[in-house]
XYZ file of C-alpha atoms in Angstrom:
700
model
C -19.546 -45.258 -39.361
C -21.151 -41.880 -40.003
C -23.857 -40.404 -37.813
C -22.692 -42.033 -34.578
C -18.992 -42.435 -35.367
C -17.984 -40.428 -32.282
C -19.345 -43.127 -29.966
C -17.080 -45.720 -31.579
C -13.900 -43.728 -32.123
C -14.024 -40.454 -30.171
C -11.093 -38.049 -30.128
C -11.661 -37.415 -26.418
C -13.783 -38.746 -23.553
C -14.776 -37.004 -20.331
C -15.912 -39.155 -17.392
C -18.158 -37.022 -15.191
C -18.303 -38.622 -11.761
C -14.928 -40.281 -12.263
C -13.678 -42.551 -9.463
C -10.189 -43.516 -8.320
C -11.517 -47.009 -7.620
C -11.265 -48.960 -10.912
C -14.052 -51.293 -9.746
C -16.688 -48.562 -9.325
C -19.068 -47.408 -12.049
C -17.206 -44.104 -12.406
C -13.831 -45.852 -12.336
C -14.242 -48.787 -14.701
C -14.531 -46.786 -17.952
C -11.217 -45.053 -17.184
C -9.573 -48.388 -16.411
C -10.969 -50.022 -19.565
C -10.041 -47.093 -21.808
C -6.447 -47.309 -20.628
C -6.170 -51.104 -20.653
C -7.814 -51.516 -24.086
C -5.489 -49.090 -25.846
C -7.755 -46.095 -26.398
C -5.653 -43.516 -28.263
C -7.763 -40.443 -27.520
C -7.658 -38.088 -24.559
C -9.305 -39.137 -21.264
C -10.563 -36.419 -18.913
C -11.725 -37.514 -15.428
C -14.124 -34.976 -13.888
C -14.457 -34.965 -10.088
C -14.320 -31.809 -7.908
C -12.907 -33.860 -4.995
C -9.816 -35.199 -6.797
C -6.819 -33.712 -8.594
C -5.608 -37.069 -9.942
C -7.534 -40.200 -10.812
C -5.975 -43.509 -11.947
C -2.815 -41.693 -13.029
C -4.645 -38.982 -14.980
C -5.136 -35.307 -14.199
C -8.653 -34.773 -12.838
C -10.735 -31.646 -13.370
C -13.361 -30.074 -11.082
C -15.944 -29.583 -13.841
C -16.509 -30.047 -17.543
C -16.014 -26.288 -17.962
C -12.460 -26.666 -16.626
C -11.374 -29.123 -19.338
C -8.744 -27.903 -21.825
C -11.026 -28.903 -24.740
C -14.686 -29.700 -25.280
C -14.751 -33.507 -25.168
C -16.333 -35.323 -28.091
C -18.092 -37.782 -25.773
C -19.017 -37.525 -22.107
C -19.827 -40.422 -19.785
C -22.325 -39.365 -17.120
C -21.695 -41.399 -13.966
C -23.570 -39.114 -11.564
C -27.270 -39.437 -10.742
C -30.544 -37.585 -10.408
C -30.715 -33.819 -10.817
C -26.920 -33.640 -11.062
C -26.979 -35.903 -14.131
C -29.576 -33.632 -15.738
C -27.481 -30.537 -15.004
C -24.392 -32.173 -16.520
C -26.302 -33.144 -19.667
C -27.605 -29.610 -20.082
C -24.087 -28.210 -19.710
C -22.610 -30.764 -22.143
C -25.190 -29.723 -24.726
C -24.417 -26.033 -24.198
C -20.671 -26.646 -24.659
C -21.123 -28.651 -27.880
C -20.356 -32.207 -26.746
C -21.272 -34.572 -29.600
C -22.657 -37.405 -27.503
C -23.280 -38.547 -23.921
C -23.555 -42.000 -22.390
C -25.739 -41.807 -19.265
C -24.998 -44.657 -16.887
C -27.217 -43.382 -14.075
C -30.619 -44.982 -13.525
C -33.748 -43.635 -11.822
C -35.318 -42.024 -14.882
C -38.050 -43.162 -17.272
C -37.553 -46.865 -16.530
C -39.060 -46.369 -13.050
C -42.275 -44.782 -14.314
C -41.741 -42.142 -11.634
C -43.053 -38.672 -12.517
C -39.816 -36.968 -11.490
C -37.693 -39.438 -13.456
C -39.797 -38.915 -16.576
C -39.547 -35.123 -16.167
C -35.755 -35.326 -15.855
C -35.616 -37.503 -18.941
C -37.673 -34.975 -20.906
C -35.419 -32.122 -19.746
C -32.304 -33.973 -20.938
C -33.874 -34.699 -24.308
C -34.928 -31.072 -24.721
C -31.404 -29.813 -24.000
C -29.867 -32.282 -26.451
C -32.401 -31.457 -29.169
C -31.470 -27.774 -29.080
C -27.873 -28.519 -30.110
C -28.085 -31.892 -31.878
C -26.206 -33.715 -29.110
C -26.976 -37.461 -29.043
C -27.764 -39.400 -25.875
C -27.287 -43.102 -25.123
C -29.298 -44.147 -22.081
C -30.054 -43.305 -19.374
C -29.789 -46.549 -17.414
C -27.094 -47.662 -19.853
C -24.283 -50.067 -19.049
C -22.388 -48.355 -21.826
C -20.821 -48.936 -25.224
C -17.642 -50.768 -26.148
C -15.582 -50.864 -29.341
C -12.628 -53.170 -28.766
C -11.103 -52.299 -32.141
C -10.436 -48.694 -31.122
C -10.344 -49.228 -27.356
C -13.333 -46.887 -26.914
C -14.774 -48.852 -23.995
C -17.349 -46.470 -22.533
C -18.801 -49.120 -20.240
C -18.735 -50.477 -16.696
C -19.513 -54.143 -17.516
C -18.040 -56.617 -15.022
C -17.693 -59.253 -17.762
C -14.859 -57.317 -19.404
C -12.843 -58.158 -16.276
C -14.037 -61.745 -15.965
C -13.592 -62.503 -19.688
C -10.802 -60.274 -21.075
C -11.698 -58.616 -24.377
C -10.398 -59.699 -27.749
C -11.369 -57.930 -30.951
C -13.316 -60.151 -33.302
C -16.029 -60.363 -35.927
C -19.118 -60.390 -33.669
C -21.161 -57.365 -32.565
C -23.572 -57.508 -29.611
C -26.160 -54.734 -29.265
C -28.681 -54.913 -26.433
C -31.246 -52.780 -24.656
C -30.274 -54.627 -21.471
C -26.925 -54.551 -19.668
C -27.205 -58.168 -18.547
C -28.232 -59.359 -22.029
C -25.171 -57.652 -23.453
C -22.762 -59.043 -20.867
C -24.038 -62.639 -20.894
C -23.708 -63.170 -24.693
C -20.326 -61.418 -24.579
C -19.181 -63.788 -21.806
C -20.446 -66.907 -23.590
C -18.743 -65.885 -26.815
C -15.430 -65.161 -25.114
C -15.673 -68.421 -23.169
C -15.943 -70.165 -26.538
C -12.854 -68.309 -27.757
C -14.790 -66.034 -30.111
C -13.685 -62.404 -30.352
C -16.188 -59.563 -29.966
C -15.759 -56.161 -31.583
C -18.771 -54.305 -30.196
C -20.643 -54.795 -26.910
C -23.308 -52.092 -26.627
C -25.938 -51.902 -23.870
C -28.188 -48.918 -24.498
C -30.676 -48.793 -21.614
C -33.775 -46.603 -21.931
C -33.191 -45.587 -25.563
C -34.661 -42.106 -25.093
C -32.644 -40.842 -28.061
C -30.134 -43.189 -29.707
C -31.815 -46.574 -30.027
C -30.304 -50.037 -29.994
C -31.479 -50.476 -33.587
C -29.795 -47.222 -34.628
C -26.490 -48.342 -33.120
C -26.925 -51.768 -34.709
C -27.368 -50.112 -38.110
C -23.993 -48.429 -37.567
C -22.034 -51.464 -36.396
C -23.391 -53.850 -39.040
C -21.870 -51.545 -41.665
C -18.387 -52.208 -40.214
C -16.628 -54.391 -42.856
C -15.014 -56.481 -40.110
C -18.325 -57.501 -38.525
C -19.511 -60.945 -39.679
C -22.321 -61.598 -37.175
C -24.732 -59.313 -35.291
C -26.518 -60.412 -32.112
C -29.409 -58.276 -30.832
C -31.445 -58.215 -27.641
C -34.562 -56.032 -27.865
C -37.217 -55.437 -25.241
C -39.328 -53.399 -27.619
C -39.270 -52.764 -31.336
C -40.187 -49.106 -31.633
C -37.468 -47.977 -34.038
C -38.603 -50.059 -37.004
C -36.940 -47.867 -39.618
C -33.496 -48.390 -38.068
C -34.133 -52.111 -37.626
C -35.161 -52.357 -41.282
C -31.941 -50.500 -42.173
C -29.994 -53.044 -40.103
C -31.594 -55.820 -42.155
C -30.946 -54.141 -45.509
C -27.282 -53.481 -44.722
C -26.843 -56.975 -43.296
C -28.366 -58.562 -46.397
C -26.175 -56.439 -48.664
C -23.046 -57.390 -46.706
C -23.993 -61.016 -46.061
C -24.009 -60.550 -42.280
C -26.429 -62.841 -40.408
C -28.489 -61.133 -37.696
C -29.832 -63.110 -34.722
C -32.281 -61.384 -32.376
C -33.694 -62.243 -28.958
C -36.877 -60.337 -28.118
C -38.324 -59.960 -24.643
C -41.104 -57.878 -23.115
C -44.250 -56.416 -24.614
C -44.813 -52.864 -25.743
C -47.955 -50.944 -24.805
C -48.805 -50.596 -28.485
C -48.980 -54.382 -28.762
C -51.600 -54.841 -26.044
C -54.785 -54.286 -28.026
C -58.362 -55.356 -27.737
C -59.367 -57.836 -30.421
C -62.463 -56.982 -32.467
C -62.320 -60.188 -34.542
C -60.528 -63.493 -34.934
C -57.807 -61.600 -36.778
C -57.308 -59.201 -33.892
C -56.954 -62.104 -31.492
C -54.613 -64.113 -33.701
C -52.330 -61.327 -34.944
C -50.629 -60.962 -31.562
C -47.682 -58.671 -31.063
C -45.318 -61.617 -30.734
C -46.633 -63.104 -33.971
C -46.186 -59.798 -35.776
C -42.627 -59.501 -34.428
C -41.920 -62.989 -35.802
C -43.296 -61.968 -39.193
C -41.275 -58.745 -39.286
C -38.015 -60.478 -38.377
C -38.604 -63.344 -40.801
C -39.434 -61.003 -43.668
C -36.162 -59.148 -43.065
C -34.020 -62.275 -42.808
C -33.413 -61.949 -39.054
C -33.414 -65.183 -37.052
C -35.392 -64.997 -33.814
C -33.685 -66.803 -30.946
C -35.816 -68.138 -28.094
C -33.173 -68.022 -25.340
C -29.799 -66.516 -24.520
C -28.163 -69.839 -25.332
C -29.844 -69.895 -28.757
C -28.612 -66.354 -29.355
C -24.967 -67.457 -29.269
C -25.031 -71.237 -29.861
C -24.462 -71.120 -33.627
C -21.986 -68.206 -33.597
C -19.028 -70.391 -34.566
C -20.945 -71.685 -37.596
C -21.889 -68.189 -38.754
C -18.234 -67.137 -38.697
C -17.087 -69.921 -41.003
C -16.616 -69.025 -44.685
C -19.219 -69.936 -47.286
C -22.984 -70.350 -47.259
C -24.959 -73.603 -47.136
C -26.912 -74.648 -50.218
C -29.799 -76.320 -48.388
C -30.940 -77.959 -45.155
C -30.210 -81.694 -45.547
C -27.660 -83.265 -43.217
C -25.444 -86.295 -42.923
C -24.688 -87.958 -39.593
C -21.442 -89.805 -38.882
C -20.387 -91.458 -35.620
C -18.459 -94.355 -34.194
C -21.548 -95.255 -32.149
C -24.791 -96.678 -33.480
C -26.667 -95.249 -30.489
C -25.390 -91.732 -31.217
C -26.441 -92.153 -34.852
C -29.967 -92.994 -33.695
C -30.136 -90.189 -31.118
C -28.807 -87.637 -33.601
C -31.373 -88.703 -36.183
C -34.061 -88.344 -33.494
C -32.816 -84.855 -32.658
C -32.886 -83.937 -36.350
C -36.484 -85.181 -36.607
C -37.469 -83.073 -33.594
C -35.964 -80.010 -35.284
C -37.597 -80.908 -38.600
C -34.158 -81.137 -40.190
C -34.101 -83.666 -43.051
C -31.501 -86.448 -43.041
C -30.161 -86.617 -46.597
C -30.975 -89.587 -48.831
C -27.548 -90.506 -50.224
C -27.097 -91.098 -53.938
C -26.291 -94.501 -55.395
C -22.811 -93.247 -56.295
C -22.219 -92.073 -52.709
C -23.299 -95.410 -51.267
C -21.020 -97.211 -53.689
C -18.035 -95.130 -52.568
C -18.961 -95.652 -48.903
C -18.999 -99.412 -49.474
C -15.346 -99.141 -50.481
C -14.454 -96.868 -47.550
C -16.222 -98.648 -44.690
C -15.715 -102.050 -43.060
C -17.789 -104.766 -44.693
C -20.105 -105.010 -41.691
C -20.905 -101.277 -41.624
C -24.065 -99.774 -43.121
C -23.795 -97.254 -45.971
C -27.137 -95.672 -45.118
C -27.343 -92.211 -43.535
C -26.782 -91.988 -40.503
C -23.396 -93.637 -41.010
C -21.937 -95.719 -38.192
C -18.222 -96.152 -38.824
C -18.360 -98.655 -35.933
C -15.806 -99.427 -33.253
C -13.359 -100.138 -36.081
C -12.357 -96.476 -35.633
C -10.179 -97.604 -32.717
C -7.978 -99.678 -35.002
C -8.447 -97.729 -38.258
C -7.899 -94.015 -37.667
C -8.402 -93.225 -41.356
C -12.170 -93.886 -41.378
C -13.300 -90.276 -40.924
C -10.769 -89.168 -43.523
C -12.198 -91.660 -46.035
C -15.928 -91.298 -45.281
C -16.323 -87.524 -44.982
C -14.935 -86.583 -48.435
C -17.405 -89.025 -50.008
C -20.268 -87.199 -48.288
C -18.822 -83.879 -49.398
C -19.175 -84.936 -53.034
C -22.881 -85.700 -52.573
C -24.802 -82.574 -53.584
C -27.669 -83.512 -51.297
C -25.556 -83.095 -48.142
C -25.609 -79.499 -46.883
C -24.366 -79.999 -43.326
C -22.793 -82.712 -41.220
C -22.985 -83.846 -37.600
C -20.014 -85.857 -36.351
C -20.527 -87.596 -33.010
C -17.649 -89.056 -31.013
C -19.066 -90.126 -27.646
C -15.940 -91.937 -26.483
C -12.280 -91.468 -27.384
C -8.968 -91.137 -25.596
C -6.132 -93.604 -25.074
C -5.693 -95.695 -28.219
C -7.571 -93.264 -30.473
C -5.713 -90.948 -32.843
C -7.794 -87.896 -31.889
C -5.342 -85.487 -33.504
C -5.876 -87.221 -36.840
C -9.645 -87.215 -36.395
C -9.567 -83.465 -35.778
C -7.301 -82.894 -38.776
C -9.480 -84.999 -41.078
C -12.726 -83.304 -40.015
C -11.177 -79.838 -40.305
C -9.722 -80.617 -43.751
C -13.134 -81.887 -44.871
C -14.882 -78.696 -43.775
C -12.207 -76.456 -45.321
C -12.084 -78.291 -48.645
C -15.813 -78.855 -49.216
C -17.437 -75.873 -47.480
C -19.909 -78.248 -45.814
C -20.508 -76.964 -42.247
C -19.727 -79.450 -39.505
C -20.864 -79.592 -35.892
C -19.234 -81.998 -33.455
C -20.936 -83.779 -30.550
C -18.132 -84.624 -28.131
C -18.965 -84.951 -24.405
C -15.357 -85.436 -23.169
C -13.946 -81.955 -22.517
C -10.309 -82.960 -23.131
C -11.238 -84.530 -26.479
C -13.496 -81.604 -27.415
C -10.584 -79.219 -26.839
C -8.560 -80.928 -29.592
C -11.331 -80.307 -32.118
C -11.866 -76.707 -30.963
C -8.195 -76.000 -31.421
C -8.696 -76.932 -35.082
C -11.400 -74.278 -35.357
C -14.309 -76.740 -35.312
C -17.654 -76.063 -33.634
C -18.106 -78.519 -30.775
C -21.040 -79.249 -28.443
C -21.365 -81.572 -25.483
C -24.223 -83.603 -26.950
C -25.972 -84.341 -30.203
C -29.143 -82.368 -29.388
C -27.247 -79.101 -28.927
C -25.214 -79.771 -32.055
C -28.267 -80.486 -34.203
C -30.164 -77.486 -32.833
C -27.318 -75.111 -33.711
C -26.856 -76.630 -37.164
C -30.604 -76.419 -37.821
C -30.576 -72.731 -36.908
C -27.590 -72.049 -39.144
C -28.989 -73.878 -42.176
C -32.513 -72.514 -41.841
C -31.336 -68.995 -41.192
C -29.508 -68.989 -44.502
C -32.699 -70.181 -46.213
C -34.464 -67.261 -44.517
C -31.743 -64.862 -45.671
C -31.977 -66.114 -49.260
C -35.746 -65.490 -49.269
C -35.308 -62.038 -47.739
C -32.847 -61.056 -50.461
C -35.534 -61.716 -53.058
C -38.134 -59.528 -51.334
C -39.061 -55.895 -51.507
C -38.234 -54.690 -47.985
C -39.899 -51.289 -48.052
C -42.134 -50.613 -45.065
C -45.630 -49.176 -45.304
C -45.966 -45.726 -43.792
C -48.321 -45.478 -40.824
C -50.960 -43.561 -42.740
C -54.003 -41.610 -41.602
C -56.002 -44.791 -40.893
C -54.684 -44.675 -37.327
C -56.355 -41.331 -36.697
C -59.636 -41.721 -38.540
C -62.947 -42.848 -37.010
C -63.928 -46.405 -37.899
C -67.060 -48.158 -39.022
C -68.021 -51.836 -39.171
C -69.407 -52.989 -42.529
C -72.237 -55.463 -42.604
C -71.528 -58.851 -44.153
C -72.916 -58.042 -47.577
C -70.810 -54.875 -47.760
C -67.802 -56.849 -46.524
C -68.223 -59.532 -49.203
C -68.539 -56.874 -51.928
C -65.351 -55.198 -50.693
C -63.544 -58.538 -50.818
C -64.574 -59.038 -54.435
C -63.382 -55.519 -55.284
C -59.863 -56.183 -53.942
C -59.509 -59.595 -55.599
C -60.577 -62.029 -52.868
C -63.318 -64.294 -54.320
C -66.544 -64.265 -52.297
C -69.572 -66.506 -52.286
C -72.349 -65.517 -54.670
C -75.182 -63.994 -52.679
C -78.236 -61.722 -52.829
C -79.203 -59.202 -50.150
C -82.968 -58.948 -49.609
C -84.821 -56.398 -47.497
C -88.239 -58.024 -47.718
C -89.126 -61.664 -47.084
C -91.175 -61.632 -50.278
C -87.937 -61.217 -52.260
C -86.541 -64.520 -50.974
C -87.956 -66.856 -53.632
C -86.639 -64.737 -56.488
C -83.215 -64.526 -54.790
C -83.039 -68.331 -54.476
C -83.951 -68.717 -58.132
C -81.288 -66.166 -59.084
C -78.718 -68.329 -57.290
C -79.780 -71.462 -59.193
C -82.160 -72.928 -56.627
C -81.847 -74.308 -53.118
C -80.673 -75.345 -50.726
C -79.125 -72.044 -49.656
C -77.566 -70.325 -46.659
C -79.567 -67.483 -45.083
C -78.115 -64.984 -42.598
C -79.454 -61.950 -40.834
C -77.437 -58.933 -41.965
C -76.449 -56.249 -39.452
C -73.257 -54.265 -38.974
C -73.982 -54.479 -35.241
C -73.570 -58.284 -35.190
C -70.106 -59.586 -36.113
C -70.640 -63.057 -34.586
C -74.031 -64.173 -35.905
C -74.116 -67.912 -35.205
C -74.429 -67.406 -31.453
C -77.511 -65.224 -32.011
C -79.314 -67.665 -34.256
C -78.761 -65.499 -37.319
C -77.352 -68.257 -39.544
C -79.297 -71.102 -41.204
C -77.523 -73.583 -43.501
C -79.152 -75.853 -46.079
C -82.456 -74.008 -46.341
C -84.749 -75.534 -49.069
C -86.068 -73.112 -51.666
C -89.635 -73.388 -50.385
C -88.660 -72.370 -46.839
C -86.547 -69.331 -47.731
C -89.278 -66.732 -47.183
C -90.172 -68.077 -43.741
C -86.522 -68.226 -42.654
C -85.947 -64.627 -43.776
C -88.939 -63.573 -41.645
C -87.377 -65.436 -38.689
C -84.097 -63.612 -39.229
C -85.843 -60.228 -39.199
C -87.673 -61.200 -36.006
C -84.388 -62.227 -34.344
C -82.719 -58.944 -35.301
C -85.631 -57.046 -33.784
C -85.600 -59.165 -30.620
C -81.837 -58.606 -30.135
C -82.175 -54.868 -30.760
C -79.901 -54.989 -33.811
C -80.165 -52.824 -36.896
C -81.998 -54.694 -39.661
C -79.897 -54.275 -42.804
C -81.512 -57.123 -44.684
C -80.968 -60.847 -45.043
C -78.199 -62.506 -47.058
C -79.236 -65.450 -49.223
C -76.069 -67.201 -50.395
C -75.189 -70.169 -52.548
C -74.267 -73.289 -50.561
C -70.551 -74.049 -50.870
C -68.797 -76.926 -49.132
C -65.021 -76.770 -49.097
C -62.640 -79.692 -48.906
C -61.174 -77.796 -45.963
C -61.862 -74.487 -44.256
C -59.193 -71.817 -44.214
C -59.141 -68.237 -43.014
C -57.690 -64.928 -44.103
C -57.413 -61.824 -42.012
C -55.681 -58.487 -41.903
C -55.310 -55.545 -39.608
C -53.447 -52.276 -39.482
C -50.979 -52.483 -36.610
C -50.061 -49.130 -34.999
C -46.371 -50.122 -34.872
C -45.782 -52.465 -37.805
C -48.418 -51.270 -40.279
C -50.419 -53.810 -42.335
C -50.410 -57.435 -41.174
C -52.037 -60.367 -43.015
C -53.068 -63.585 -41.250
C -53.417 -66.869 -43.132
C -54.374 -70.142 -41.513
C -56.826 -72.909 -40.728
C -60.415 -71.735 -40.346
C -63.553 -72.876 -38.618
C -65.108 -72.334 -35.219
C -61.960 -73.204 -33.252
C -59.553 -70.679 -34.772
C -58.926 -68.876 -31.487
C -59.002 -71.933 -29.231
C -56.588 -73.926 -31.435
C -54.847 -71.352 -33.630
C -52.952 -72.602 -36.662
C -51.889 -69.417 -38.415
C -48.972 -67.658 -40.067
C -48.495 -63.898 -40.300
C -47.162 -61.968 -43.293
C -46.211 -58.308 -43.666
C -47.104 -56.786 -47.052
C -45.795 -56.510 -49.625
C -45.227 -60.226 -50.073
C -45.170 -62.555 -53.058
C -47.163 -65.620 -54.077
C -44.144 -67.740 -53.075
C -44.095 -66.090 -49.630
C -47.787 -66.893 -49.164
C -47.298 -70.501 -50.315
C -44.357 -70.877 -47.915
C -46.550 -69.595 -45.072
C -49.292 -72.106 -45.962
C -46.646 -74.835 -46.005
C -45.749 -74.045 -42.382
C -49.320 -74.588 -41.150
C -50.122 -77.771 -39.265
C -53.055 -78.271 -41.620
C -50.634 -78.311 -44.573
C -50.182 -82.070 -44.236
C -53.744 -82.725 -45.432
C -54.106 -80.012 -48.072
C -52.534 -82.138 -50.789
C -55.258 -84.750 -50.511
C -55.473 -87.720 -48.120
C -57.804 -90.730 -47.821
C -59.493 -90.006 -51.134
C -60.060 -86.294 -50.482
C -58.935 -84.096 -53.381
C -56.045 -81.650 -53.164
C -57.085 -78.032 -52.630
C -55.942 -75.140 -54.805
C -53.121 -73.641 -52.762
C -52.250 -71.144 -55.493
C -55.776 -69.682 -55.309
C -55.498 -69.336 -51.518
C -52.069 -67.729 -51.792
C -53.270 -65.371 -54.545
C -56.159 -64.234 -52.344
C -53.673 -63.525 -49.525
C -51.457 -61.478 -51.873
C -54.502 -59.512 -53.078
C -55.442 -58.778 -49.480
C -51.894 -57.691 -48.667
C -51.839 -55.330 -51.656
C -55.177 -53.833 -50.564
C -53.826 -53.252 -47.063
C -51.004 -51.188 -48.585
C -53.530 -48.965 -50.351
C -54.695 -46.080 -48.122
C -57.711 -45.661 -50.416
C -59.013 -49.085 -49.327
C -59.027 -47.680 -45.773
C -59.122 -51.128 -44.133
C -58.401 -51.202 -40.401
C -59.276 -54.831 -39.816
C -60.662 -57.654 -41.926
C -61.678 -61.191 -41.085
C -62.654 -63.992 -43.477
C -63.653 -67.193 -41.696
C -64.285 -69.590 -43.157
C -62.591 -69.268 -46.501
C -63.744 -72.396 -48.343
C -60.788 -74.246 -49.875
C -62.036 -76.025 -52.996
C -60.530 -78.750 -55.222
C -57.728 -77.790 -57.588
C -59.131 -77.897 -61.131
C -62.706 -78.354 -59.911
C -65.904 -76.745 -61.162
C -65.561 -73.569 -59.066
C -62.654 -71.360 -60.096
C -60.813 -69.586 -58.535
C -61.000 -72.427 -56.072
C -61.461 -70.402 -52.881
C -64.572 -68.584 -51.659
C -65.079 -66.296 -48.696
C -68.417 -67.249 -47.131
C -68.276 -65.064 -44.013
C -66.520 -61.735 -43.609
C -66.170 -58.812 -41.220
C -64.522 -55.576 -42.338
C -63.723 -52.542 -40.188
C -62.660 -49.527 -42.209
C -62.424 -45.763 -42.082
C -65.732 -44.022 -41.666
C -64.894 -41.409 -44.323
């Protein structure tokens, strides 16, 4: 805790707009500070009161016996602005502004007030959280500078989880769900408008706390990328998983698309790529944000993603396996040795295949879990376990079940999730520290997140996490290259392009075809003013050598008819790929360079199948992205079709990513569709070829 330490452990706190009513916004922070054991001085400020909640009250901040380290601003409008200005003049280190009615309204007056507060703080170096902030809470020090109702409904308990949110509600709800599950929370920060101190900046502070083992984030925009990248680096160094829920869209993300790439590289896709690259799991709901928290807090790290399923119900075994299939979580294939041991442990009529049904014999033989689970723990292919107990109670030794499952998890390090619908039975397992859900789908979903997140973290640790500076490309005028220029640029950066000849006279066509080894060929009208040529009749495929001159003349006539600049005609070698892929890139004004890799063809926007990568990235990163495409299932060769050269495709993506990092390349946006994917080990090497390209780059 360095730059913002005073928000987490201040020597003194002034509450400006303090209330005697502990349920009001100006009263709750005083109540919480006293109840949570804050050791510093508390100074209520209210000109109408001499005593507030048992403390001496002061008429103004100037009347305080000392300059407080932190001030809570619980007054509104122009009064809040005046108090901020005075706090800055006195040398207050930081302010938490709870009042709303500023920049979040879009109102001109609110924005002006916000600017005035920022200006006053900037003159002295005072830091501001808010406005429109629910407040900050550190339950380790008792510095609860917040008015959250949930701290009353779910009493605080210090723990290993930190929650940082740009929304008050999305701080309180995860806090409440965690406390309801018996999980302690150390930090609960709701920052509001983030005009100065950002949620990411606070997150970078709290994740450095050695007692924090899990960080949960809610972000409505990702403007402070440097701080978020610092969060990721610190979290990776410390082994702290970070789970983020992202809502809303920033203005910078709402851009017009000049190409397929522009349409496909959406803000949400780029956010996904940024978080994945940095090892941050993106939750899709509030429930997902907290569901796996108990797993993250267990010791150890999983070695893979394969699971075993054990239940006393065959139906639950089937349903759990179905849930695993829906999540894409592999059910482990048990070794011969494991099956042999299970044969000894299970009743003769039970199956030793995974999922493992211990059968109704559990009612009369309470030792079954204790015998089966250790066998699975010795199988190196089992990285997680789901235990389903749909029915138990009278006649079942539930205490022994809970002890056996807990001992298994402690001794092997294999994470376990329980699916137990009966609340009284579930409580027995929770009391043993086990993670319990009401049904198998929830259990599998949480386990899948936990296992996959650790795979994500392992990949992130192996990456270079430096971020490209937003260079001068954002300010420079842009120009669209014609296709011939675009193909030459691709070749220069290491992306193989189709062999072609640019002709400016129809009489040159025959010689161009001969230069390419004869027909048939592809002929296209070439103009930087036409990025989508097929719709204009500027593309002809399979042109015989003898017809090339006539087709070139037709192309020139079409360019003239459409009023497009005539920059020649491209005569290109015919190439037919096993499949069509695409590559793209653009320079995002928030995230910097973004590379798109995916399935190509005419339907790329209507049925997108793409993955996004943020440079720099490795060949392995590119191959992993290709493996996540829906088209991946056919790339290895099916129904007699040969396998395509995935390494060549990945290498072209890496080359494009490296070029996007180079300001000298000056690429704003680039689109290759289709990229012909050719057979691995075939005649054409490298086995990819760009046959159509659009490049937008700096004009200078």
